[in-house]
Coordinates of C-alpha atoms in Angstrom, one line a residue:
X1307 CA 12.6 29.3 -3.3
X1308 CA 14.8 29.2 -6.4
X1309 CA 18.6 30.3 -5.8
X1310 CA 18.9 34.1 -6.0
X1311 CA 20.7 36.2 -9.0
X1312 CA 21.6 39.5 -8.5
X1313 CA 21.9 43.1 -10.9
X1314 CA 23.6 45.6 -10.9
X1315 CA 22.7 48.6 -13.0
X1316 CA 24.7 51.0 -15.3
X1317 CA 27.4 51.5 -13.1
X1318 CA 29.5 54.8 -15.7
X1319 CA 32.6 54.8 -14.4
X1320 CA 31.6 54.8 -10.6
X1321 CA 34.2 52.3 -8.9
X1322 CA 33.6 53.2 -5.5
X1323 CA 29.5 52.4 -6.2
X1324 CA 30.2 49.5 -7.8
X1325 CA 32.4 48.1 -5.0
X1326 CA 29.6 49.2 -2.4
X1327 CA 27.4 47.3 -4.6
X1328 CA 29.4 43.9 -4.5
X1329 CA 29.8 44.5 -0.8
X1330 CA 26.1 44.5 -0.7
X1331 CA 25.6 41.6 -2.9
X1332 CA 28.5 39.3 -1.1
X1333 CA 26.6 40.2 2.3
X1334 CA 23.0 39.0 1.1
X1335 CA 24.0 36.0 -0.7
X1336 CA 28.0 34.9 0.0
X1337 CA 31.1 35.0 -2.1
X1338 CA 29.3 33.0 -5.0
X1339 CA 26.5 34.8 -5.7
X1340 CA 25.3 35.0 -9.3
X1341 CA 25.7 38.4 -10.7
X1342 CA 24.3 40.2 -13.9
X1343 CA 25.8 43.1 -14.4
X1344 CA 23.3 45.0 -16.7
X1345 CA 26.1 46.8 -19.3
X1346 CA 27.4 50.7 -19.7
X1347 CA 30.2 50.2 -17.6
X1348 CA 31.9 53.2 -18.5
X1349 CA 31.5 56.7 -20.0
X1350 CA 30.7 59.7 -17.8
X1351 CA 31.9 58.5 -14.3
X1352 CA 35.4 59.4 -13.5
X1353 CA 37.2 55.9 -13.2
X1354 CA 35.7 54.0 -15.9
X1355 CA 39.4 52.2 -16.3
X1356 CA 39.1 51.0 -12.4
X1357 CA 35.5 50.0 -13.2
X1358 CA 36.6 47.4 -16.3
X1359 CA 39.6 46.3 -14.0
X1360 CA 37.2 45.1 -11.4
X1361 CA 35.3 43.3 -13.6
X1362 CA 38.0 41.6 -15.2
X1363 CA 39.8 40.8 -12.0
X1364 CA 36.5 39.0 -10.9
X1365 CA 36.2 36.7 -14.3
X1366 CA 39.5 35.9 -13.8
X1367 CA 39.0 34.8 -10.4
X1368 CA 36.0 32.7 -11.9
X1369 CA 33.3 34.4 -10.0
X1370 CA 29.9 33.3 -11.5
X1371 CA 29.3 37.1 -12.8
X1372 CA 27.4 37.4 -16.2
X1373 CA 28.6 40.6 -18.2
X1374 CA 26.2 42.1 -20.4
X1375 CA 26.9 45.1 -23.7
X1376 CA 26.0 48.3 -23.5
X1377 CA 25.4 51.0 -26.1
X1378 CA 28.4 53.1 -24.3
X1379 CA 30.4 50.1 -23.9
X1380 CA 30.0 49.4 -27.9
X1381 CA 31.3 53.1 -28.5
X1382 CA 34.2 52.3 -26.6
X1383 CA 34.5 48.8 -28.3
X1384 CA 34.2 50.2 -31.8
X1385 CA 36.4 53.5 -31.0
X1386 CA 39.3 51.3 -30.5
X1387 CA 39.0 49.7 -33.7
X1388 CA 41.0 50.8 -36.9
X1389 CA 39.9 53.2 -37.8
X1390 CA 37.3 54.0 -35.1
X1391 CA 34.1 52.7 -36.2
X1392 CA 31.0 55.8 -35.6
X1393 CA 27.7 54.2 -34.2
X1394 CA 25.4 55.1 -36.3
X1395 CA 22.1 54.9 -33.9
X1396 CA 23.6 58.4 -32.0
X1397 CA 22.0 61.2 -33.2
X1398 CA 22.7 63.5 -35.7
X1399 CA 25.9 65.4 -34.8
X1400 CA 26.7 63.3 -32.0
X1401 CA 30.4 60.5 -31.4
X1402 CA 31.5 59.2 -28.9
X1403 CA 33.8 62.1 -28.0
X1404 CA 30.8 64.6 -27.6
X1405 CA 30.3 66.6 -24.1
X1406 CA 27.2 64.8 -23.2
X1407 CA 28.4 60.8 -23.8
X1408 CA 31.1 60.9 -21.4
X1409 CA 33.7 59.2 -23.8
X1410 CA 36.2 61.8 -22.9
X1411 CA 36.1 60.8 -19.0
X1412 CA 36.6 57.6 -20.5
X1413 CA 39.7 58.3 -22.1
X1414 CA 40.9 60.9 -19.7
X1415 CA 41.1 57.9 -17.1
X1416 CA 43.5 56.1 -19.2
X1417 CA 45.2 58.9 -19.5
X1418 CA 44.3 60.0 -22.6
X1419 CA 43.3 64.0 -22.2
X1420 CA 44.6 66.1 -25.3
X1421 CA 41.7 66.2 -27.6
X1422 CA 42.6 69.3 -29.2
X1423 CA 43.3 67.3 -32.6
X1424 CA 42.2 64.5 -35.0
X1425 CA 40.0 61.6 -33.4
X1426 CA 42.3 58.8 -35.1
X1427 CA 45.0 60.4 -33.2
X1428 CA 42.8 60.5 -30.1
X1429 CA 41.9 56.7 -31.0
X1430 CA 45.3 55.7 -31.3
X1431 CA 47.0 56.9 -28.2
X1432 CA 43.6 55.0 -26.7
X1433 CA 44.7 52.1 -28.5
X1434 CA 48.3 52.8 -26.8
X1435 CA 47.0 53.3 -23.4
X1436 CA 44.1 50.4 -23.2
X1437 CA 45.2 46.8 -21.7
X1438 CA 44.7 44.1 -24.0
X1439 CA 42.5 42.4 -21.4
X1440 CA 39.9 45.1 -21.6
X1441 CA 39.8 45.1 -25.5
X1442 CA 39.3 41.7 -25.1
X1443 CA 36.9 41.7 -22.2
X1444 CA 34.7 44.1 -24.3
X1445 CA 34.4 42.5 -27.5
X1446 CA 33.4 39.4 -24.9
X1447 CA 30.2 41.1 -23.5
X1448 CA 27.0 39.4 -24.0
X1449 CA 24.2 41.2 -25.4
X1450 CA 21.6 39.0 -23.2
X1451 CA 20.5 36.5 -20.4
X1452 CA 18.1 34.3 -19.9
X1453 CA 17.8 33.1 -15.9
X1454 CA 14.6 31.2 -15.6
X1455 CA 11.5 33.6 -15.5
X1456 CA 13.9 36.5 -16.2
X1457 CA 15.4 37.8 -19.5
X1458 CA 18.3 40.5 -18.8
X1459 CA 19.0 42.8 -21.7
X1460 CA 20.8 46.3 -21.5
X1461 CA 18.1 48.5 -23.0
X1462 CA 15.1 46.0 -23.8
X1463 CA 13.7 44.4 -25.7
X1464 CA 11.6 44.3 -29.3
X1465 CA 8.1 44.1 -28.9
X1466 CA 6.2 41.2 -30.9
X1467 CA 9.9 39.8 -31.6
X1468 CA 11.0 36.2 -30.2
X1469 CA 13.2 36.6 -27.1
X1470 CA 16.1 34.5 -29.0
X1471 CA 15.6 37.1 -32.2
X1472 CA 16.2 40.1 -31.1
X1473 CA 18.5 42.9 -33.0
X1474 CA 21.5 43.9 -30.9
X1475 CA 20.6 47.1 -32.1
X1476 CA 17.5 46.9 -29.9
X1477 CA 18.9 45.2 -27.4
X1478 CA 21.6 47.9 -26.8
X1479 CA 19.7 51.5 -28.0
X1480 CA 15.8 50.3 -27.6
X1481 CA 13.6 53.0 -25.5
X1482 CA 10.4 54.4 -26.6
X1483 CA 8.8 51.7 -28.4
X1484 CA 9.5 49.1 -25.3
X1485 CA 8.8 51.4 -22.5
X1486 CA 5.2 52.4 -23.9
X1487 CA 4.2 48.5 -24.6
X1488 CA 2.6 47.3 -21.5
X1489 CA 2.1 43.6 -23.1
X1490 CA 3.6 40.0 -21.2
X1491 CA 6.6 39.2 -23.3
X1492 CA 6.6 35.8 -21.8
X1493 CA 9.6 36.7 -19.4
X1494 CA 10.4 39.2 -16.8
X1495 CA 12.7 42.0 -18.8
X1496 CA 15.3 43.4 -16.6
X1497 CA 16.9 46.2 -18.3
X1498 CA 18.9 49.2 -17.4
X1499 CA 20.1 52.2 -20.5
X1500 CA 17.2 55.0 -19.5
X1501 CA 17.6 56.6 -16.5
X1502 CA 15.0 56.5 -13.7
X1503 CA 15.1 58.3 -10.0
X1504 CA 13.9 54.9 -8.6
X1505 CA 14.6 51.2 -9.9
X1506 CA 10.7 51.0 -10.7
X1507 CA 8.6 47.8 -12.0
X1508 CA 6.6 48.0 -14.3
X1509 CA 5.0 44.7 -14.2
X1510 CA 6.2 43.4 -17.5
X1511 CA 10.2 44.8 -17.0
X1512 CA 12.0 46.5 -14.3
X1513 CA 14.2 49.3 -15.0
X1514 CA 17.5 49.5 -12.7
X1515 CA 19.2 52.5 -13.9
X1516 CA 19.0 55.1 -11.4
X1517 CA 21.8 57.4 -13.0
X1518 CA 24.9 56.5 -11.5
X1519 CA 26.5 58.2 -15.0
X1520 CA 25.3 61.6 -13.3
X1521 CA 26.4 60.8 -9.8
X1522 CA 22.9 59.5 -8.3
X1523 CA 22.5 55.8 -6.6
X1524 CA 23.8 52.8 -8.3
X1525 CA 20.6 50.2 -7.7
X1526 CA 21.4 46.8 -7.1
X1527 CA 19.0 44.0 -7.0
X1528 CA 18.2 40.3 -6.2
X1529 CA 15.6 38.2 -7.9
X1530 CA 14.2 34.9 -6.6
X1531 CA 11.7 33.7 -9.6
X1532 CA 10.2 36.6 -10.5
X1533 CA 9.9 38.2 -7.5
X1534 CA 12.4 41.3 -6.6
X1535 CA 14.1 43.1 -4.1
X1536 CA 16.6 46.2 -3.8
X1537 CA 19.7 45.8 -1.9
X1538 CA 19.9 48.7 0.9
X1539 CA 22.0 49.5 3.8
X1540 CA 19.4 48.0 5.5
X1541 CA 19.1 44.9 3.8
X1542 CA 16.2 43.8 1.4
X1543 CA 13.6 45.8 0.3
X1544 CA 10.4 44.3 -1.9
X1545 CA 10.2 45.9 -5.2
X1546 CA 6.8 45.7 -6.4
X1547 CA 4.8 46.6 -9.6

């Protein structure tokens, strides 16, 4: 059996899931288990600041944890810029700030809660407020990860296009056009971005976003080749196409 890896879906702002998660994970396979965390680690949840701490605090300890982007962790990223860069793949009438992205949790957990006025003076009490480690640790994610027989990606992938070619764009925002496509794409996809009520596999790609953004289960799983299993309270369970 090949060594295990382990993923953890869009965790939003849920710290006490994600650290119920790692407890899982560091029961099943030790202190040094190989993690991919599968992006959108904030927005919506109410502690998306504790969530990015975590993950920082375990880099820096040099746990062998792979980070990947996600589209609400790109909104973040670019709000912080100057000016704030808009992301132009929301729709029409839609920024970061909007009721239904969660942006505002995001800000209101570092301490950022008078919105009530321009965004560039939102953005630049943000700017204020956010650690320099988190800027940095979010300009840092990777937008994909390749682990033998598995290819990890935040939303999917691009049809037809080579697994080393793929748009970020797709990469971070891609839905319809990979979730109808029932074709081999040469790798396992492991993907997160849409949510699901169950981690469910597909046969091609396994989706592990069970809407932890909207206070349902954060899924955690652990891949030995291409085979997969959800981490439980009581223990392994075989995820099967």
């Amino acid at each position: 059996m090949t060594d295990p890896i382990y993923a953890i879906g869009d965790i939003h702002g849920q710290t006490g899931m994600l650290d119920a998660a790692l407890d899982k994970i560091e029961a099943d396979g030790g202190p040094d288990a190989k993690i991919v965390f599968l992006g959108d680690y904030v927005d919506r949840g109410p502690d998306s600041k504790g969530v990015l701490q975590r993950l920082i605090d375990g880099q820096s300890a040099g746990r062998n944890w792979t980070f990947l982007k996600g589209n609400h962790d790109r909104m973040m990223e670019w709000f912080l810029e100057t000016p704030p860069r808009h992301d132009s793949y929301l729709l029409v009438g839609y920024h970061w700030l909007h009721d239904r992205l969660g942006g505002r949790e995001t800000l209101a957990s570092y301490g950022v809660t008078d919105f009530d006025r321009r965004q560039f003076n939102v953005a630049e009490e943000f700017r204020q407020n956010a650690p320099q480690s988190h800027v940095d640790f979010l300009r840092g994610l990777e937008l994909s990860h390749t682990a033998g027989p598995l290819f990890l990606a935040h939303a999917g992938i691009r049809p037809g296009i080579a697994l080393d070619q793929q748009a970020e764009n797709d990469l971070l925002w891609i839905r319809q056009e990979f979730h109808s496509d029932s074709s081999d794409h040469g790798h396992l996809i492991v993907h997160g971005h849409t949510p699901v009520e169950h981690a469910t596999h597909y046969g091609n790609r396994i989706n592990l976003d069970t809407g932890a953004g909207y206070d349902q289960p954060l899924t955690t799983a652990v891949f030995q080749g291409r085979d997969c299993w959800l981490l439980t309270e009581k223990g392994r369970q075989p995820l099967r196409p």
